[in-house]
PDB file of C-alpha atoms in Angstrom:
ATOM      1  CA  ALA A  13      -4.911  -0.627 -12.213  1.00  0.00           C
ATOM      2  CA  GLY A  14      -8.556  -0.097 -11.458  1.00  0.00           C
ATOM      3  CA  PHE A  15     -11.808   1.747 -11.822  1.00  0.00           C
ATOM      4  CA  VAL A  16     -13.146   5.060 -10.526  1.00  0.00           C
ATOM      5  CA  ALA A  17     -16.487   6.843 -10.586  1.00  0.00           C
ATOM      6  CA  GLU A  18     -16.977  10.489  -9.674  1.00  0.00           C
ATOM      7  CA  PHE A  19     -20.196  11.989  -8.321  1.00  0.00           C
ATOM      8  CA  HIS A  20     -20.406  15.791  -8.119  1.00  0.00           C
ATOM      9  CA  ALA A  21     -22.270  17.326  -5.181  1.00  0.00           C
ATOM     10  CA  THR A  22     -21.453  20.861  -6.424  1.00  0.00           C
ATOM     11  CA  ASP A  23     -19.207  22.338  -9.120  1.00  0.00           C
ATOM     12  CA  ASN A  24     -16.326  22.359  -6.615  1.00  0.00           C
ATOM     13  CA  LEU A  25     -16.968  19.198  -4.581  1.00  0.00           C
ATOM     14  CA  SER A  26     -17.277  15.517  -5.519  1.00  0.00           C
ATOM     15  CA  VAL A  27     -16.950  12.007  -4.112  1.00  0.00           C
ATOM     16  CA  ALA A  28     -14.945   9.396  -6.022  1.00  0.00           C
ATOM     17  CA  PRO A  29     -15.185   5.731  -4.963  1.00  0.00           C
ATOM     18  CA  GLU A  30     -12.484   3.553  -6.549  1.00  0.00           C
ATOM     19  CA  LEU A  31     -11.601  -0.121  -6.945  1.00  0.00           C
ATOM     20  CA  LEU A  32      -7.847  -0.662  -7.384  1.00  0.00           C
ATOM     21  CA  TYR A  33      -5.327  -3.503  -7.646  1.00  0.00           C
ATOM     22  CA  SER A  34      -2.071  -2.556  -5.943  1.00  0.00           C
ATOM     23  CA  PHE A  35       1.321  -4.272  -5.682  1.00  0.00           C
ATOM     24  CA  GLN A  36       3.024  -3.071  -2.482  1.00  0.00           C
ATOM     25  CA  GLY A  37       6.155  -4.072  -0.598  1.00  0.00           C
ATOM     26  CA  GLY A  38       8.648  -3.312   2.090  1.00  0.00           C
ATOM     27  CA  LYS A  39      11.822  -4.309   3.895  1.00  0.00           C
ATOM     28  CA  VAL A  40      12.351  -5.282   7.547  1.00  0.00           C
ATOM     29  CA  ASN A  41      15.650  -5.623   9.431  1.00  0.00           C
ATOM     30  CA  LEU A  42      15.838  -8.708  11.649  1.00  0.00           C
ATOM     31  CA  LYS A  43      17.965  -9.414  14.706  1.00  0.00           C
ATOM     32  CA  SER A  44      18.637 -12.823  16.224  1.00  0.00           C
ATOM     33  CA  ASN A  45      17.124 -13.906  19.510  1.00  0.00           C
ATOM     34  CA  VAL A  46      20.130 -16.271  19.911  1.00  0.00           C
ATOM     35  CA  GLY A  47      23.748 -15.636  18.984  1.00  0.00           C
ATOM     36  CA  ASP A  48      25.113 -13.017  16.638  1.00  0.00           C
ATOM     37  CA  SER A  49      23.094 -13.171  13.465  1.00  0.00           C
ATOM     38  CA  ASP A  50      21.077 -10.634  11.559  1.00  0.00           C
ATOM     39  CA  GLY A  51      19.247 -10.348   8.294  1.00  0.00           C
ATOM     40  CA  ASN A  52      16.701  -8.668   6.046  1.00  0.00           C
ATOM     41  CA  LEU A  53      13.215  -9.640   5.012  1.00  0.00           C
ATOM     42  CA  THR A  54      11.707  -8.124   1.870  1.00  0.00           C
ATOM     43  CA  PHE A  55       8.031  -8.670   1.224  1.00  0.00           C
ATOM     44  CA  LYS A  56       5.818  -8.061  -1.797  1.00  0.00           C
ATOM     45  CA  ALA A  57       2.063  -7.912  -1.240  1.00  0.00           C
ATOM     46  CA  HIS A  58      -0.961  -7.979  -3.517  1.00  0.00           C
ATOM     47  CA  TYR A  59      -3.938  -5.834  -2.465  1.00  0.00           C
ATOM     48  CA  VAL A  60      -7.391  -4.944  -3.672  1.00  0.00           C
ATOM     49  CA  ASN A  61      -7.967  -1.406  -2.360  1.00  0.00           C
ATOM     50  CA  ILE A  62     -11.174   0.592  -2.110  1.00  0.00           C
ATOM     51  CA  PRO A  63     -10.474   4.294  -1.545  1.00  0.00           C
ATOM     52  CA  ILE A  64     -13.327   6.780  -1.255  1.00  0.00           C
ATOM     53  CA  MET A  65     -11.871  10.177  -2.064  1.00  0.00           C
ATOM     54  CA  VAL A  66     -13.548  13.514  -1.443  1.00  0.00           C
ATOM     55  CA  LYS A  67     -12.363  15.897  -4.157  1.00  0.00           C
ATOM     56  CA  PHE A  68     -12.273  19.675  -3.911  1.00  0.00           C
ATOM     57  CA  TYR A  69     -11.789  21.724  -7.109  1.00  0.00           C
ATOM     58  CA  PRO A  70     -10.148  25.057  -6.178  1.00  0.00           C
ATOM     59  CA  ILE A  71      -9.927  25.850  -9.896  1.00  0.00           C
ATOM     60  CA  SER A  72     -11.402  24.231 -12.966  1.00  0.00           C
ATOM     61  CA  ARG A  73      -9.721  20.912 -13.925  1.00  0.00           C
ATOM     62  CA  VAL A  74      -7.543  20.698 -10.775  1.00  0.00           C
ATOM     63  CA  SER A  75      -8.652  18.818  -7.653  1.00  0.00           C
ATOM     64  CA  LEU A  76      -7.248  18.180  -4.197  1.00  0.00           C
ATOM     65  CA  GLU A  77      -8.389  14.866  -2.742  1.00  0.00           C
ATOM     66  CA  MET A  78      -8.519  13.165   0.618  1.00  0.00           C
ATOM     67  CA  GLY A  79     -10.298  10.131   2.007  1.00  0.00           C
ATOM     68  CA  PRO A  80     -10.195   6.732   3.683  1.00  0.00           C
ATOM     69  CA  GLN A  81      -9.016   3.541   2.030  1.00  0.00           C
ATOM     70  CA  ILE A  82      -9.707  -0.046   3.001  1.00  0.00           C
ATOM     71  CA  GLY A  83      -7.507  -2.753   1.510  1.00  0.00           C
ATOM     72  CA  PHE A  84      -7.804  -6.520   1.278  1.00  0.00           C
ATOM     73  CA  ASN A  85      -4.506  -8.406   1.477  1.00  0.00           C
ATOM     74  CA  MET A  86      -4.571 -11.070  -1.245  1.00  0.00           C
ATOM     75  CA  GLY A  87      -1.185 -12.620  -0.322  1.00  0.00           C
ATOM     76  CA  ILE A  88       2.443 -11.835   0.386  1.00  0.00           C
ATOM     77  CA  LYS A  89       5.675 -13.342  -0.898  1.00  0.00           C
ATOM     78  CA  GLU A  90       8.799 -12.896   1.184  1.00  0.00           C
ATOM     79  CA  ALA A  91      12.459 -13.018   0.276  1.00  0.00           C
ATOM     80  CA  TYR A  92      14.929 -13.366   3.121  1.00  0.00           C
ATOM     81  CA  GLU A  93      18.662 -13.209   3.569  1.00  0.00           C
ATOM     82  CA  TYR A  94      20.498 -13.559   6.840  1.00  0.00           C
ATOM     83  CA  VAL A  95      23.913 -14.336   8.264  1.00  0.00           C
ATOM     84  CA  VAL A  96      24.685 -16.667  11.175  1.00  0.00           C
ATOM     85  CA  GLY A  97      28.354 -16.383  12.055  1.00  0.00           C
ATOM     86  CA  SER A  98      30.068 -16.980   8.702  1.00  0.00           C
ATOM     87  CA  LEU A  99      27.098 -18.757   7.045  1.00  0.00           C
ATOM     88  CA  ASN A 100      24.774 -16.990   4.597  1.00  0.00           C
ATOM     89  CA  PHE A 101      21.161 -18.055   4.028  1.00  0.00           C
ATOM     90  CA  ASP A 102      18.656 -16.776   1.502  1.00  0.00           C
ATOM     91  CA  GLY A 103      15.407 -17.868  -0.046  1.00  0.00           C
ATOM     92  CA  GLU A 104      11.867 -16.978  -1.038  1.00  0.00           C
ATOM     93  CA  SER A 105       8.499 -18.259   0.125  1.00  0.00           C
ATOM     94  CA  ASP A 106       4.821 -17.436   0.520  1.00  0.00           C
ATOM     95  CA  VAL A 107       3.916 -15.951   3.888  1.00  0.00           C
ATOM     96  CA  ASN A 108       1.669 -18.181   5.995  1.00  0.00           C
ATOM     97  CA  LYS A 109      -1.868 -16.747   5.757  1.00  0.00           C
ATOM     98  CA  ASP A 110      -2.181 -16.928   9.576  1.00  0.00           C
ATOM     99  CA  ALA A 111       0.628 -14.340   9.820  1.00  0.00           C
ATOM    100  CA  LEU A 112      -1.273 -11.817   7.643  1.00  0.00           C
ATOM    101  CA  ASN A 113      -3.797  -9.191   8.566  1.00  0.00           C
ATOM    102  CA  VAL A 114      -6.463  -9.516   5.888  1.00  0.00           C
ATOM    103  CA  PHE A 115      -7.651  -5.902   6.152  1.00  0.00           C
ATOM    104  CA  ASP A 116      -5.655  -2.711   5.769  1.00  0.00           C
ATOM    105  CA  PHE A 117      -6.960   0.737   6.630  1.00  0.00           C
ATOM    106  CA  GLY A 118      -5.371   4.008   5.573  1.00  0.00           C
ATOM    107  CA  LEU A 119      -5.911   7.649   4.742  1.00  0.00           C
ATOM    108  CA  GLY A 120      -4.998   9.039   1.337  1.00  0.00           C
ATOM    109  CA  PHE A 121      -4.446  12.537   0.066  1.00  0.00           C
ATOM    110  CA  GLY A 122      -3.272  13.918  -3.258  1.00  0.00           C
ATOM    111  CA  ALA A 123      -3.959  16.057  -6.297  1.00  0.00           C
ATOM    112  CA  ASN A 124      -5.405  15.431  -9.742  1.00  0.00           C
ATOM    113  CA  VAL A 125      -5.492  17.391 -12.973  1.00  0.00           C
ATOM    114  CA  ARG A 126      -7.873  16.822 -15.863  1.00  0.00           C
ATOM    115  CA  LEU A 127      -5.978  16.934 -19.118  1.00  0.00           C
ATOM    116  CA  ILE A 128      -7.469  16.821 -22.619  1.00  0.00           C
ATOM    117  CA  ALA A 129     -10.006  14.377 -24.081  1.00  0.00           C
ATOM    118  CA  GLY A 130     -10.867  12.613 -20.795  1.00  0.00           C
ATOM    119  CA  LEU A 131      -7.273  12.009 -19.681  1.00  0.00           C
ATOM    120  CA  ASN A 132      -6.312  12.833 -16.113  1.00  0.00           C
ATOM    121  CA  ALA A 133      -3.122  12.540 -14.088  1.00  0.00           C
ATOM    122  CA  GLY A 134      -2.446  12.648 -10.399  1.00  0.00           C
ATOM    123  CA  ILE A 135      -0.333  11.887  -7.379  1.00  0.00           C
ATOM    124  CA  ARG A 136      -1.435  10.407  -4.064  1.00  0.00           C
ATOM    125  CA  TYR A 137       0.060   9.316  -0.768  1.00  0.00           C
ATOM    126  CA  VAL A 138      -1.735   6.699   1.361  1.00  0.00           C
ATOM    127  CA  HIS A 139      -0.702   6.373   5.009  1.00  0.00           C
ATOM    128  CA  GLY A 140      -1.623   2.962   6.456  1.00  0.00           C
ATOM    129  CA  PHE A 141      -2.687   2.538  10.078  1.00  0.00           C
ATOM    130  CA  THR A 142      -2.737  -1.269  10.393  1.00  0.00           C
ATOM    131  CA  ASN A 143       0.116  -3.786  10.171  1.00  0.00           C
ATOM    132  CA  ALA A 144       0.158  -5.935   7.028  1.00  0.00           C
ATOM    133  CA  MET A 145       1.760  -8.804   8.977  1.00  0.00           C
ATOM    134  CA  LYS A 146       0.995  -9.972  12.528  1.00  0.00           C
ATOM    135  CA  ASP A 147       4.544 -11.091  13.339  1.00  0.00           C
ATOM    136  CA  ILE A 148       7.797 -11.644  11.528  1.00  0.00           C
ATOM    137  CA  ASN A 149       9.950 -14.722  12.120  1.00  0.00           C
ATOM    138  CA  VAL A 150      12.654 -16.236   9.923  1.00  0.00           C
ATOM    139  CA  GLY A 151      14.404 -19.126  11.654  1.00  0.00           C
ATOM    140  CA  ASN A 152      15.770 -17.741  14.921  1.00  0.00           C
ATOM    141  CA  LEU A 153      15.529 -14.151  13.665  1.00  0.00           C
ATOM    142  CA  VAL A 154      12.660 -12.043  14.933  1.00  0.00           C
ATOM    143  CA  ASN A 155      11.410  -8.510  14.728  1.00  0.00           C
ATOM    144  CA  GLU A 156       9.769  -7.957  18.108  1.00  0.00           C
ATOM    145  CA  GLU A 157       8.410  -4.528  17.191  1.00  0.00           C
ATOM    146  CA  VAL A 158       6.539  -5.392  14.024  1.00  0.00           C
ATOM    147  CA  ASN A 159       5.874  -2.272  11.983  1.00  0.00           C
ATOM    148  CA  SER A 160       4.635  -3.462   8.633  1.00  0.00           C
ATOM    149  CA  LYS A 161       2.249  -0.603   7.948  1.00  0.00           C
ATOM    150  CA  ASN A 162       1.718   0.314   4.322  1.00  0.00           C
ATOM    151  CA  ARG A 163       2.968   3.691   3.123  1.00  0.00           C
ATOM    152  CA  THR A 164       2.126   4.044  -0.551  1.00  0.00           C
ATOM    153  CA  PHE A 165       3.033   6.797  -3.010  1.00  0.00           C
ATOM    154  CA  GLN A 166       1.129   6.662  -6.292  1.00  0.00           C
ATOM    155  CA  ILE A 167       1.560   8.410  -9.614  1.00  0.00           C
ATOM    156  CA  TYR A 168      -1.231   7.691 -12.061  1.00  0.00           C
ATOM    157  CA  LEU A 169      -2.607   8.409 -15.503  1.00  0.00           C
ATOM    158  CA  GLY A 170      -6.229   7.600 -16.222  1.00  0.00           C
ATOM    159  CA  TYR A 171      -9.105   8.019 -18.602  1.00  0.00           C
ATOM    160  CA  MET A 172     -12.593   9.142 -17.540  1.00  0.00           C
ATOM    161  CA  PHE A 173     -15.503   8.149 -19.772  1.00  0.00           C
TER     162      PHE A 173
END
């Protein structure tokens, strides 16, 4: 959900700053640093994203877009499940704010089509370059190579005033 404005430099080129709320998530496999245990960590994050897309119109009503996006991590909930020997553990909690990277930076690209009466539809992929979390630890389970970069695929329908 969000807002967009579009400023045309020419008939074929425009800049579109946006303000978006995004619900993103991921899954990490964990291995024990002691004994034979393993597990999974699933996280769900809330972001406020600000993409600035440059749009090129190769034909009327159809645009190709690309541009940077900065995101602000508003909080993450995690759900974990792991096995130690024959014991199973699971639960859910908020991620400690000290374990979060507040800012996210990515590059988005996609396509948009203007439909009728102000409606538009599009698809976009945003490739994140920064980790959402600084480190991942659940009990004695760790992920030493933290790779919690956001990779977001969006399908949207909007209305332009």
